[in-house]
């Protein structure tokens, strides 16, 4: 049985994550199915590609050679697909788009408009956290990546498409809601619910307070904006969030933005891709769409249902 493209894709994911389980989550496969694909690849090549030492997984020398070959093969396949799509123009094609989780509050509107205008374009959308996004960007796994900031040293082309203000958030009845021009020293006495280490929002907030000789006391660390908002609503503490995440809670009034001195922290939404990467016609068209329309989409926020009428109480 010959080596398959599917085996290469699975092996590449396992090597990147150093985990069968995380590779299975990315590929929407079961862990046994991922393990079986790698085992079949090893059997076909007659060499061990992965080795375990304790709980860590490592590539063998043969594994490193196969990983390089897999990348070249998969990139070659994508280049071929892009060139064929270029020949067809925007009548059909595929756009591989990755966004950080905070961008999901405005990206559906932009994608919807683009797909309506270009119904022949198939979109593969990956929503992930910032650290995983940077790994995908460095490995050129997607056509375009949308994130809050690109770190120095990553050789990419990045274009700002919209503002991304970071705000301090509290439950509606928190005592700080009524105060104005709150000093950072006062807020640093509170406890915070923060995103995971490496999150762009957390990095920006920590940088702001560190520059003033302060630290953010953390009560809880959560991996999603929705979980953080629910924790704040539950009275567990304050949070630093992108303002783009607060449309529904702002409408209902259950969360309030604090008037904190020095805030909002102004950041930029950026669309990025590796320098030297050939963009397909679909990717170039979507990038132009982002540059032209992202600012308005971010300012408008997600589409929400009409506010419910107030319920009279006796």
Short mmCIF file of C-alpha atoms in Angstrom, two decimals:
data_model
loop_
_atom_site.label_atom_id
_atom_site.label_comp_id
_atom_site.label_asym_id
_atom_site.label_seq_id
_atom_site.Cartn_x
_atom_site.Cartn_y
_atom_site.Cartn_z
CA UNK A 1 0.00 0.00 0.00
CA UNK A 2 1.50 3.40 -0.96
CA UNK A 3 2.03 6.30 1.42
CA UNK A 4 -1.03 8.59 1.36
CA UNK A 5 -1.53 12.33 1.67
CA UNK A 6 -3.81 11.63 4.63
CA UNK A 7 -0.99 9.83 6.44
CA UNK A 8 1.31 12.79 5.80
CA UNK A 9 -1.28 15.23 7.18
CA UNK A 10 -1.85 13.15 10.30
CA UNK A 11 1.88 12.62 10.90
CA UNK A 12 2.57 16.35 10.49
CA UNK A 13 -0.12 17.18 13.09
CA UNK A 14 1.21 14.61 15.57
CA UNK A 15 4.77 15.88 15.13
CA UNK A 16 3.70 19.48 15.62
CA UNK A 17 1.67 18.82 18.77
CA UNK A 18 3.89 16.00 20.08
CA UNK A 19 0.61 14.36 21.04
CA UNK A 20 -1.82 11.92 19.42
CA UNK A 21 -4.69 13.37 21.43
CA UNK A 22 -4.16 17.00 20.43
CA UNK A 23 -3.57 16.00 16.80
CA UNK A 24 -6.87 14.09 16.88
CA UNK A 25 -8.66 17.18 18.22
CA UNK A 26 -7.23 19.35 15.43
CA UNK A 27 -8.10 16.85 12.71
CA UNK A 28 -11.54 15.91 14.12
CA UNK A 29 -10.51 12.26 14.32
CA UNK A 30 -10.43 9.78 17.15
CA UNK A 31 -7.12 9.18 18.92
CA UNK A 32 -7.02 5.51 17.79
CA UNK A 33 -7.56 6.60 14.17
CA UNK A 34 -4.62 9.01 14.39
CA UNK A 35 -2.41 6.37 15.99
CA UNK A 36 -3.39 3.88 13.26
CA UNK A 37 -2.49 6.33 10.47
CA UNK A 38 0.97 6.92 11.94
CA UNK A 39 1.51 3.19 12.48
CA UNK A 40 0.53 2.47 8.86
CA UNK A 41 2.99 5.12 7.69
CA UNK A 42 5.77 3.56 9.77
CA UNK A 43 4.91 0.09 8.49
CA UNK A 44 4.92 1.31 4.88
CA UNK A 45 8.31 3.01 5.26
CA UNK A 46 9.77 0.28 7.44
CA UNK A 47 11.11 2.73 10.05
CA UNK A 48 10.14 4.08 13.45
CA UNK A 49 9.23 7.77 13.14
CA UNK A 50 8.22 8.66 16.70
CA UNK A 51 9.72 7.68 20.02
CA UNK A 52 8.53 8.18 23.58
CA UNK A 53 10.70 9.03 26.58
CA UNK A 54 8.50 9.15 29.64
CA UNK A 55 5.52 11.33 28.74
CA UNK A 56 7.38 13.20 25.98
CA UNK A 57 7.19 12.30 22.31
CA UNK A 58 10.18 12.86 20.02
CA UNK A 59 10.87 12.54 16.31
CA UNK A 60 13.49 9.96 15.42
CA UNK A 61 16.11 10.82 12.77
CA UNK A 62 13.91 9.05 10.22
CA UNK A 63 10.90 10.97 11.53
CA UNK A 64 12.60 14.30 10.91
CA UNK A 65 13.38 13.30 7.32
CA UNK A 66 9.80 12.14 6.73
CA UNK A 67 8.39 15.31 8.33
CA UNK A 68 10.42 17.46 5.95
CA UNK A 69 9.24 15.37 3.01
CA UNK A 70 5.63 15.53 4.21
CA UNK A 71 5.78 19.33 4.44
CA UNK A 72 7.26 19.63 0.96
CA UNK A 73 4.64 17.27 -0.46
CA UNK A 74 1.69 18.98 1.21
CA UNK A 75 2.95 22.45 0.30
CA UNK A 76 3.42 21.29 -3.28
CA UNK A 77 -0.15 20.01 -3.35
CA UNK A 78 -1.43 23.34 -2.05
CA UNK A 79 0.62 25.29 -4.60
CA UNK A 80 -0.83 23.15 -7.37
CA UNK A 81 -4.38 23.72 -6.09
CA UNK A 82 -3.78 27.47 -5.84
CA UNK A 83 -2.42 27.71 -9.37
CA UNK A 84 -5.38 25.78 -10.74
CA UNK A 85 -7.72 28.01 -8.73
CA UNK A 86 -5.93 31.07 -10.12
CA UNK A 87 -6.66 29.81 -13.62
CA UNK A 88 -10.35 29.58 -12.73
CA UNK A 89 -10.42 32.97 -10.97
CA UNK A 90 -12.99 33.40 -8.20
CA UNK A 91 -15.51 31.02 -9.72
CA UNK A 92 -14.21 28.34 -7.40
CA UNK A 93 -11.36 27.82 -4.97
CA UNK A 94 -10.52 27.28 -1.31
CA UNK A 95 -9.60 29.75 1.41
CA UNK A 96 -7.83 28.46 4.51
CA UNK A 97 -8.40 31.04 7.24
CA UNK A 98 -7.27 30.94 10.87
CA UNK A 99 -8.47 33.43 13.49
CA UNK A 100 -7.87 33.88 17.20
CA UNK A 101 -10.93 33.18 19.30
CA UNK A 102 -11.69 36.85 20.02
CA UNK A 103 -12.07 37.54 16.28
CA UNK A 104 -15.10 35.23 16.13
CA UNK A 105 -17.25 38.13 17.31
CA UNK A 106 -16.88 40.04 14.02
CA UNK A 107 -15.47 37.58 11.48
CA UNK A 108 -18.76 35.76 10.66
CA UNK A 109 -20.23 38.97 9.21
CA UNK A 110 -17.15 39.52 7.03
CA UNK A 111 -17.09 35.90 5.90
CA UNK A 112 -20.80 35.93 5.19
CA UNK A 113 -20.52 38.96 2.92
CA UNK A 114 -17.50 37.50 1.12
CA UNK A 115 -19.10 34.09 0.56
CA UNK A 116 -22.33 35.68 -0.68
CA UNK A 117 -20.36 37.57 -3.32
CA UNK A 118 -18.17 34.54 -4.12
CA UNK A 119 -20.35 31.44 -3.70
CA UNK A 120 -17.82 29.19 -5.41
CA UNK A 121 -15.18 29.73 -2.70
CA UNK A 122 -14.95 27.01 -0.06
CA UNK A 123 -13.76 28.33 3.32
CA UNK A 124 -11.91 26.22 5.89
CA UNK A 125 -11.99 28.22 9.14
CA UNK A 126 -9.85 27.43 12.18
CA UNK A 127 -10.54 29.22 15.49
CA UNK A 128 -7.73 28.89 18.02
CA UNK A 129 -5.77 30.69 20.71
CA UNK A 130 -2.84 33.02 20.05
CA UNK A 131 -0.06 30.54 20.81
CA UNK A 132 -1.47 27.91 18.46
CA UNK A 133 -2.07 30.63 15.88
CA UNK A 134 1.59 31.68 15.93
CA UNK A 135 2.61 28.04 15.42
CA UNK A 136 0.26 27.74 12.46
CA UNK A 137 1.52 31.03 11.03
CA UNK A 138 5.16 29.98 11.32
CA UNK A 139 4.36 26.64 9.66
CA UNK A 140 2.36 28.33 6.85
CA UNK A 141 -0.65 26.08 7.51
CA UNK A 142 -3.20 28.67 6.43
CA UNK A 143 -3.62 31.18 3.64
CA UNK A 144 -4.33 34.05 6.03
CA UNK A 145 -4.29 34.50 9.80
CA UNK A 146 -6.23 37.14 11.74
CA UNK A 147 -4.85 38.00 15.17
CA UNK A 148 -4.29 40.87 17.55
CA UNK A 149 -0.55 41.32 17.18
CA UNK A 150 2.41 39.66 15.51
CA UNK A 151 5.55 39.30 17.68
CA UNK A 152 8.90 40.58 16.53
CA UNK A 153 11.09 37.99 14.87
CA UNK A 154 8.31 36.24 12.97
CA UNK A 155 9.00 36.72 9.24
CA UNK A 156 5.53 37.59 8.03
CA UNK A 157 3.62 40.27 6.15
CA UNK A 158 1.08 41.84 8.53
CA UNK A 159 -1.53 44.48 7.69
CA UNK A 160 -3.64 46.34 10.25
CA UNK A 161 -7.35 46.12 9.45
CA UNK A 162 -9.17 47.54 12.51
CA UNK A 163 -8.78 48.79 16.08
CA UNK A 164 -8.91 46.25 18.91
CA UNK A 165 -9.34 48.12 22.22
CA UNK A 166 -8.78 46.25 25.47
CA UNK A 167 -11.02 47.28 28.37
CA UNK A 168 -11.38 46.51 32.07
CA UNK A 169 -14.71 44.84 32.86
CA UNK A 170 -16.74 44.34 36.04
CA UNK A 171 -20.16 43.07 37.02
CA UNK A 172 -22.82 45.77 36.85
CA UNK A 173 -23.08 46.13 40.66
CA UNK A 174 -19.35 46.23 41.43
CA UNK A 175 -18.41 49.35 43.48
CA UNK A 176 -15.83 50.45 40.90
CA UNK A 177 -18.52 50.85 38.23
CA UNK A 178 -19.60 54.16 39.75
CA UNK A 179 -16.07 55.58 39.97
CA UNK A 180 -14.35 57.72 37.34
CA UNK A 181 -10.72 57.90 36.22
CA UNK A 182 -9.83 54.95 38.44
CA UNK A 183 -6.12 54.70 39.25
CA UNK A 184 -4.39 51.47 38.13
CA UNK A 185 -3.10 51.10 41.71
CA UNK A 186 -6.70 50.85 42.91
CA UNK A 187 -7.66 48.21 40.35
CA UNK A 188 -4.55 46.19 41.21
CA UNK A 189 -6.10 45.58 44.64
CA UNK A 190 -8.86 43.53 42.99
CA UNK A 191 -8.65 39.96 41.73
CA UNK A 192 -8.82 39.10 38.04
CA UNK A 193 -9.97 36.30 35.79
CA UNK A 194 -7.40 36.08 32.98
CA UNK A 195 -6.91 34.23 29.71
CA UNK A 196 -4.18 31.59 29.35
CA UNK A 197 -0.48 32.62 29.23
CA UNK A 198 0.41 33.88 25.76
CA UNK A 199 -3.03 35.39 25.12
CA UNK A 200 -2.69 38.75 23.38
CA UNK A 201 -5.22 40.37 25.72
CA UNK A 202 -3.40 39.11 28.80
CA UNK A 203 0.00 40.14 27.46
CA UNK A 204 -1.21 43.69 26.76
CA UNK A 205 -2.79 44.07 30.22
CA UNK A 206 0.21 42.62 32.05
CA UNK A 207 2.55 44.90 30.09
CA UNK A 208 0.48 47.96 31.08
CA UNK A 209 0.56 47.14 34.80
CA UNK A 210 4.17 45.95 34.83
CA UNK A 211 5.27 49.30 33.37
CA UNK A 212 3.76 50.91 36.49
CA UNK A 213 5.36 48.49 38.91
CA UNK A 214 2.09 46.63 39.47
CA UNK A 215 0.84 43.09 39.04
CA UNK A 216 -2.61 41.74 38.20
CA UNK A 217 -3.70 39.46 41.07
CA UNK A 218 -5.14 36.38 39.38
CA UNK A 219 -7.97 34.42 40.95
CA UNK A 220 -8.66 32.18 37.96
CA UNK A 221 -7.23 31.37 34.52
CA UNK A 222 -9.69 30.40 31.78
CA UNK A 223 -9.24 29.51 28.14
CA UNK A 224 -12.14 31.37 26.55
CA UNK A 225 -13.69 34.83 26.61
CA UNK A 226 -17.16 33.40 27.19
CA UNK A 227 -16.01 31.52 30.29
CA UNK A 228 -14.32 34.66 31.60
CA UNK A 229 -17.47 36.74 31.11
CA UNK A 230 -19.55 34.17 32.97
CA UNK A 231 -17.02 34.18 35.82
CA UNK A 232 -17.23 37.99 36.07
CA UNK A 233 -21.04 37.82 35.99
CA UNK A 234 -20.78 35.29 38.80
CA UNK A 235 -18.90 37.81 40.93
CA UNK A 236 -15.51 36.08 40.86
CA UNK A 237 -13.53 39.17 39.92
CA UNK A 238 -12.66 41.65 37.18
CA UNK A 239 -11.39 40.92 33.68
CA UNK A 240 -9.45 42.45 30.82
CA UNK A 241 -11.22 41.76 27.53
CA UNK A 242 -11.34 42.97 23.98
CA UNK A 243 -14.25 45.39 23.68
CA UNK A 244 -15.40 43.36 20.67
CA UNK A 245 -16.43 40.51 23.00
CA UNK A 246 -18.99 42.57 24.97
CA UNK A 247 -21.84 43.28 22.54
CA UNK A 248 -24.48 41.06 24.16
CA UNK A 249 -23.46 41.81 27.75
CA UNK A 250 -23.34 45.52 26.94
CA UNK A 251 -26.88 45.35 25.56
CA UNK A 252 -28.22 43.62 28.66
CA UNK A 253 -26.14 45.76 31.03
CA UNK A 254 -24.90 42.78 33.05
CA UNK A 255 -21.24 43.76 32.46
CA UNK A 256 -19.83 47.27 32.62
CA UNK A 257 -16.62 48.77 31.24
CA UNK A 258 -14.64 50.48 34.00
CA UNK A 259 -13.37 54.05 33.58
CA UNK A 260 -9.76 53.03 34.26
CA UNK A 261 -7.03 55.63 33.71
CA UNK A 262 -4.90 54.72 30.70
CA UNK A 263 -7.61 52.53 29.17
CA UNK A 264 -8.69 51.34 26.72
CA UNK A 265 -5.41 49.82 25.61
CA UNK A 266 -5.37 50.39 21.87
CA UNK A 267 -4.22 47.44 19.80
CA UNK A 268 -4.80 46.52 16.17
CA UNK A 269 -6.43 43.59 14.44
CA UNK A 270 -4.01 42.32 11.83
CA UNK A 271 -4.18 39.92 8.89
CA UNK A 272 -0.89 38.12 8.34
CA UNK A 273 0.80 35.49 6.18
CA UNK A 274 4.41 34.25 5.86
CA UNK A 275 6.71 36.46 3.82
CA UNK A 276 7.26 34.96 0.37
CA UNK A 277 4.05 32.92 0.47
CA UNK A 278 2.11 32.85 -2.80
CA UNK A 279 -1.47 33.92 -2.12
CA UNK A 280 -4.24 32.38 -4.17
CA UNK A 281 -6.75 34.58 -5.95
CA UNK A 282 -9.26 33.71 -3.19
CA UNK A 283 -6.83 34.71 -0.43
CA UNK A 284 -5.94 37.98 -2.13
CA UNK A 285 -9.62 38.78 -2.66
CA UNK A 286 -10.45 38.06 0.98
CA UNK A 287 -7.52 40.15 2.19
CA UNK A 288 -8.77 43.07 0.09
CA UNK A 289 -12.23 42.47 1.58
CA UNK A 290 -10.80 42.64 5.12
CA UNK A 291 -8.85 45.82 4.48
CA UNK A 292 -11.94 47.51 2.98
CA UNK A 293 -14.60 46.28 5.42
CA UNK A 294 -13.12 45.00 8.69
CA UNK A 295 -13.15 48.36 10.48
CA UNK A 296 -16.86 48.84 9.90
CA UNK A 297 -17.64 45.22 10.87
CA UNK A 298 -15.68 45.51 14.12
CA UNK A 299 -17.37 48.78 15.03
CA UNK A 300 -20.81 47.32 14.27
CA UNK A 301 -20.13 44.20 16.35
CA UNK A 302 -22.00 40.90 16.01
CA UNK A 303 -25.65 40.93 14.96
CA UNK A 304 -27.81 40.61 18.05
CA UNK A 305 -31.47 39.81 18.55
CA UNK A 306 -33.69 42.76 19.55
CA UNK A 307 -33.51 43.63 23.21
CA UNK A 308 -36.22 41.96 25.26
CA UNK A 309 -38.83 44.31 26.71
CA UNK A 310 -38.58 45.01 30.40
CA UNK A 311 -40.71 42.73 32.55
CA UNK A 312 -43.04 44.58 34.88
CA UNK A 313 -42.82 43.56 38.50
CA UNK A 314 -45.58 43.80 41.03
#
